[in-house]
Each structure stands twice: as structure tokens, then as C-alpha cells.
Amino acid sequence: MIKRTVCEEVLARAMSTGADYAEIFAEHTPSSSVYMVDRHIEDASSSITAGAGIRVMKGTRTVYGSTTDMTRTGLLRLARQVAEALDEGRAEVQIRLGDFRFRPAHPVLRPSSEVPKAEKAEVLKRCYFAAADAQDCIKQVKARIMDIDRNFLIANSEGKYIRDRQVRTRLAVTAVAEDSRGTESGFVGPGRRMGMEMFDSTVIPEEAGREAARIAIARLGASFCPAGKMTVAIENGFGGVIFHEACGHSLEATSVGTGTSQMAGKLGQKIACEKVTAIDDPTEKNAWGSIDVDDEGTLTHKIVLIEKGVLKSYMVDRLGARRMGMALTGSGRRQDYTFEPTSRMTNTYIDNGPDRNEDIISSIDYGLYAAQMGGGSVNPITGAFNFAVEEGYIVRGGRICECVKGASLIGTGSEVLMNIDMVGQNRKNGQGMCGSASGSIPNEVGQPLIRISSITVGGRN
Amino acid sequence: MKKETFEKIYAAVEEEAVKAGASDWELYYSGDGSLSAETFRDELSGFSAGQDGWMILRLKIGRKTGCANSTSATLSEAKKLVALAAENAALCEKEEEVFFAEGGQTYKELPPCTFRMPSAKAVKDAAMEMRRAAYASSDLISDGTSGGAYASLGETFYYSSRGLRLSDRSGSCGAYVYSVLEKDGDKRDAFKVVDGAFKKIDADAAAKEASEKAYARFGATVPPGGNYPIVFEGKQMQQILGTFLPVFFAKEAQQGTSLLAGKEGEKIGAENLTVVDDPFYEGNPMQASFDGEGSPTFTKTVIDRGVLKTLLYNLETAAKAGKTTTGNASRGGSSIGTKVYNFYIVPGAFSREELFKKAEGGIFVTGMKGFHAGANTVSGDFSIESEGFFIKDGKQGEAIKSFTVSGNFFDLLKNIAAIGDTIEDQNPGVSKVRCPDVFLESMPVAGA
């Protein structure tokens, strides 16, 4: 992509005004998607994201620049720009880059970018028609198959010259059901860090389509959820968004290092019930959010964030490490070369706990069972979060009863963590895209069935 | 990108497209140069400079069209794009004919772009000035407080086989403060963004506003649930309207995912509600004379005194409906979609104080978040975590937090009881929703 000697020259130029660190991130990333609606392929598209970003640092000061011009001349021009913007003196620096290799832990058999689009279209159709033909009340389906083949190199003034290839493939299907009671939709979006072999046995396209239709149909007959404080059981899979939003973002160095996180200064303190152990694991084999090396060139490892309720670690990128005086955790991520990396999550989940799932439901006299969660957001300053319940059911007398819609769960991270009082044993992850300062990146969220003893449910009745 | 460079790339695309058997093609480029700076504690912590853009090709072979795009605007990449677009066209199963904008149309002449990109030093200085003002604005100011500044100069080219040779150029800059206040271990924050030339920005006034807003949020309690009169601050109404924007798109209506399908000419809102989409909104530096597929843009009334006058069309959806395009085509990487320019509720006759009098005992909603999760654009239902203030004695009263406002967007349009007389300064941009304050007599609120 960029020759090592050119990288050495560019890094030296970037450090010529007193930087104590410089880094090049360059990528050539083809991606494609095929989209179906109205029972036909509406469009197919191809994108190429190609460009480079250069970052220089002096202490906790950073300057970042990006360009689509990856010629030697273009890169040297950008290096001069960022160096001039930093302006911390003058320095003659010589950079010698050495190869930095690692064993890829996420094998890809058939990279989607190398597979004819017609084959992807066949997979998409299997998913689409399973949703569209599920029941007569399914009036519309929109489905997309997407893949990305991220090829990047990172060269830095510590002498590292590292390359990686991250292949990801995802299906996304929305089914719309309509009858005399109204119109509702259901969404399913399974993805993996895999190629087209993902559809051999890991993700069955028909199952994804049927599940989207099932959610839409289930919501059709639902009345609006009652509002107020109640006990809530949240199912596994995408239910893990509660931890991602309520706690995960507050453990990122981006907010901890600036002192704005509610979790700042709490290492070693009990912040959750002892049944709660939470992990960020970029090493989960072929998982959607998995990475061998982060976007700053640091090798990744499993991070135990909370162990038996005690805060054990933050997620730390290079800038965060400087601000906080802590070691890198391989958590520096970015959407693409136009973004400066920040600390981000990968596959983040609450681990299995001691409680039997049936005991969790039967323990609730009156409350809500959130079978499917939607997305959410959080303010890391206050820890205030909210997220939507895609598919919810009232629980009465320890039994799951009627379906309700329009519910959202709101609270603060510190409060809800202490209120998780039962943790089940069926941990499963769900896939999504997380948006933050360094763009939109693939993440998994996960948990087993959990019980929150008391949380505010926003509803309409 | 220089015009001559774009024209060379277009010529290469043209040559390859003819070889590939294309009957129509268009090349769209949108790029910008950008600078931004931000502070942390007492220093300039970050500075970014970008020179980025997207080149998007669409071509038609037989009755089928295909798209491909790249950030790399080079001659060799342009040739690759033709091959990729041809592959995508072969896969397309769409029955409808795809249209390309005709040449020979009339476009509004925009005033020449006079924006000059500020220097890196000017951007850095502006960020530090905002920081200074933020730290001086309150005794309670704490870590996380920052200042920032930004500038961008963008350009767009659209050339096509129908003879269109269009270009637009626009730029803007501005600065912001982010105030974080700490009191008794509790933190509250607020943003204030001010657009315009750095020299004209009153940093102290912006910082004061942000810090006062943050301070007002201390001591907030959770209100009891129930039905309340509601005044949505303009910025919150902007979020609501922005979230449900797709229901005004003809594409969504034709695909059965907008409940406004078939409602053109019908009353869908209150008598006092008029909504306009204006590509030439006064004072907005980011104006556009052509849309994402080269059609001329124009100002249109979407809702006139409660009556839906038109949905928003591009060439394809207009042809399907037997109408003409409203010049609202967007250009994404993969396909033509729909966008708005300055989509706004026309201000009414009431000051905020007058709205508060109408909403006595109600809630002034000044913060809402989680729309991506708590709103269903198909059904119109929403349930959104909010914060704000009680309205007491016709004034803003005690702060409240952690409540949800629930409702249905289509009911909300019908139930707007009064509209504020001012659209507060809201950031300019190519595609923006703008709203004044809006009053509704009763909405369900879930709280304590």
C-alpha cells in the first residue's frame, strides 16, 4: 500500500517539529452491498475507501490530518501540515521500521469481496423471501447483504510496520407487518468477522428473515407498555446493549481520561452486584467486533472490565494511556482513515452468572420481560442512558404474559449496575454498529438473561 | 479538486462507459477541505486537517443501472469504477425505467462563494478563545470543559452524458463551547455552537449561555407520570421532525413504509402548521442549486395550513407517481435517495412567554435523546427520554429529568395548538431541519 521507506520518510517529516510520537494509518477498503425491496433487487453497489491519516503527538497534544492522496508527494505534504500545526520546536529524526507480524485468529475462508455478487444476491433472496412469505400480514420487507474487506497498514515512530486484513459480512432485514390493528416492524441484523462461509452454518439466511417477520407480527397485537418503576428481565443477545450503553462507554479512556466519566477514579471499587462480571473480548473467534490488532497497531487481548462487581480495568487507547498513565489495552479504533482513533469497545458482554433462567422469570410478581432490545444512547458525563424495548412482555405472577410495545428503559449507569440482582446462564451476543467520536464501528453486545430489580420504564399508559 | 482534474477524470469515465456499452452515465464528486481544533484543560489538545471527497459513478446499460464510488479520485480508479458499476447493473432487477436529469434546464444562480478558508492558526486561536471564555463563565466549571472551532470548504461537481456540467462551492466555519459544571460531586453539561466568522463570535456570551444552561439542570427531580401540557423547545421539535423526516419521502410512501402514502391534498396537521423546504434559506451559506441527480432545486411548501401539498420526489419516484421531481434527490454512495435542504416549520405568532402561559402547569422539554431507539418511523410511535423544566406561573420553573414523553408523530402534527414566533439560531448546513417552539395541550409523560 505504502512502501516502508516512504513511511520512514513521512514519519520523520511528521516529527520534524518536536513531536514525541507519529503514526500513519493507511487503508484500501473495498465494500459492497446488495439491497432488496418489493421482491426484487433494487440496487447493488461497490465502494472503495482509500486514504491515509497521519497523527503526531506531544504529550497529550495531538494533531491529525487525512488525505486521499497516497502518493509519496501527497503524504509528505500532509506530514508537513500536521508538523506545522503541532509546532513544538525543531527536531531531526530518523525512523527505522521493522516488520511486526502476528498470527491472525479469525480465519476467513471465502472473503466476500472475492465472491461474485450474484452469489451474495442468492443468499439475500433466501433471507428476503423467508420474511416476505412468513405470513399474509407481512406487507413489506427490506433486506441488505453487506461486506467490507478492510486492508490497512500502521507505521509509527516506535518502529512498528504492521498490516492487517479484516473481512466482515452482515445481513440486515426489516419486515413490516400490517393489519387492522396497525403497522409494526421487526429488525434482525446478524454479522460476523467472516466471509461468505458465514452462511454455511453460522447464520442461516432463512432464519434471519423469519425472525424479523416474527418480531413485527408479535408487535402487531401489542398494546402500549405501562410506564413507571418496575422489575425488568432482559433477555440475552442484543439485550447486552444495556451494559454497552449504561456502563461500557463510561469505561472508555476517552471519557475516563478527561475526568468526565462517572466511572473515573473507581478502579478497585464495587460498582455492581457481585454476580456481575463484564468483559470486552476482541479475541472471540470470528465475532463481529473481533480484532487481532487495533487501529493504533496494538495487539489486543481479553479485558476483564468488572469482576464480581469490582471495577478492574478501563479500555485504553494511546491518548488515553498518556492522560491516565495506564497501559494500552488495544482499544484504539476508528471507522476509517478520516478519523483519529479513540478508545472503543469490541465484543462487550456480561458473563454468565449463577442464576437459573426460569428462576429469574418466576421471581417477578409484576414487571417487564424484554425479549428483544433496540438501540440506545448514553451521556457519559451523567451516566444517563435510554434504550428501546423492541419486543416486550408483561410478567405477572412469575409468568410471561401479553406483548407490549413502545417501552423504553431509562436510568443511569451506576444505578442500574447496582440493580442487576440476578444473572442467568445463557450468554449470547448480538451485533450492531456503535457511533462515537471516531465514527461508526462494528461491535457486539451480549449477556445472559438478567434481572434488574428496579428501573424506570417509559411507556404510554 | 480542481475543475480541470475533474474534467480529465470525467473524460476517462466517458471513454470507459462507452466501451462498456452504457447509454447514460453521470459522475458526481463531493469533497471538502476541513480544519478543526479542540481544547482539553488549558491546552490545545487536538487539531485535524482533512482533504477528502467521494467520486460516485452511475451508469445505465440497457434498462439497468449500477453505481460504484471511491474516495480515490484518480484516472485509474475512475476506470475501475466503470467495471464495478457495470457488474452492479447486471445484477439489478428493478423493472422501472431509471431516469437521468435532462440538459437544458434552468438553475438558480447562487451568489459566488466568497468564503475563504481560515488558516490553521486562526482555527486554533478560535478554539483557545472559546476555552478561555468557558473557564471564565462559572466558578463551578470542571474537567471536561472545552472549546473548539471548525471550518470547511466544500465543492460538488455533476457531469453527465445528457450534457449537464454543474458545480457548487460553499464553505462555513464556527466555534463552540462545552461547559461541564460540578457541584457537590454532581456534574451537568451543555453545548453552545455559534456559526460564522471567528471574529464576529462573542465567545463570552456563548460560554455564559452554555454554563447557565448546564447550571439550570442541577437539582433536577423526576416528575410524576401523567398527562401534561408540553412546550417543545425548537431544538427538540427539530429532533422530532428530523427523526420522522422519511415519512415525507415519496420513496417510503411507495414502499409502504410511510403512513403519508396517498395523503397528498389531505389534511394531516393542525390549521396553524405550515412546513417549507427551502434550498435557498436566507443566511445559510450552504445553498444548493442542483440536487443529487442534477435536477434544479426550488423552494416548496410541503404542508400548507395543515394540508399535505406534496411529498418529496426524485426523478424515479416522481415518474412512478406521474409527477415531476421536487429536486430532492440525495446522492449516497450506492443509490439515489431523498434529502431535504432547509426543512422548517414556519414560525407562528407566539413568544415563548405566551406559550408558557398557555402551558401553565406543564413541561418545557429542553432535552431529548435516544430517537434512534425510541421512535418507530413506520408507525409514528415514539417514547423518548427527556429533560426540561416545569412551567409555573408562566415561567420556567424547577428542573426535571429522566422522564419519557410518548406519543405518535402523526397525532402530534394534528394536535399542535400553538407555534412559537422564532427559529433560534441553529447551525447551517446543506440538509437541515429547523423548528420554532411548539405547544401541545396534553401528552403522556412517564416519570417517577
CSV table of C-alpha atoms in Angstrom, one decimal, chain B residues 3 67 201 229 234 272 322 391:
chain,number,residue,atom,x,y,z
B,3,LYS,CA,-12.2,21.6,-12.2
B,67,CYS,CA,-23.4,2.5,-9.1
B,201,ILE,CA,-18.3,35.3,17.6
B,229,PRO,CA,-49.3,20.4,28.6
B,234,GLY,CA,-37.4,24.5,19.0
B,272,ASN,CA,-51.6,26.5,12.2
B,322,GLY,CA,-46.8,10.5,-12.5
B,391,ILE,CA,-43.8,25.6,33.7
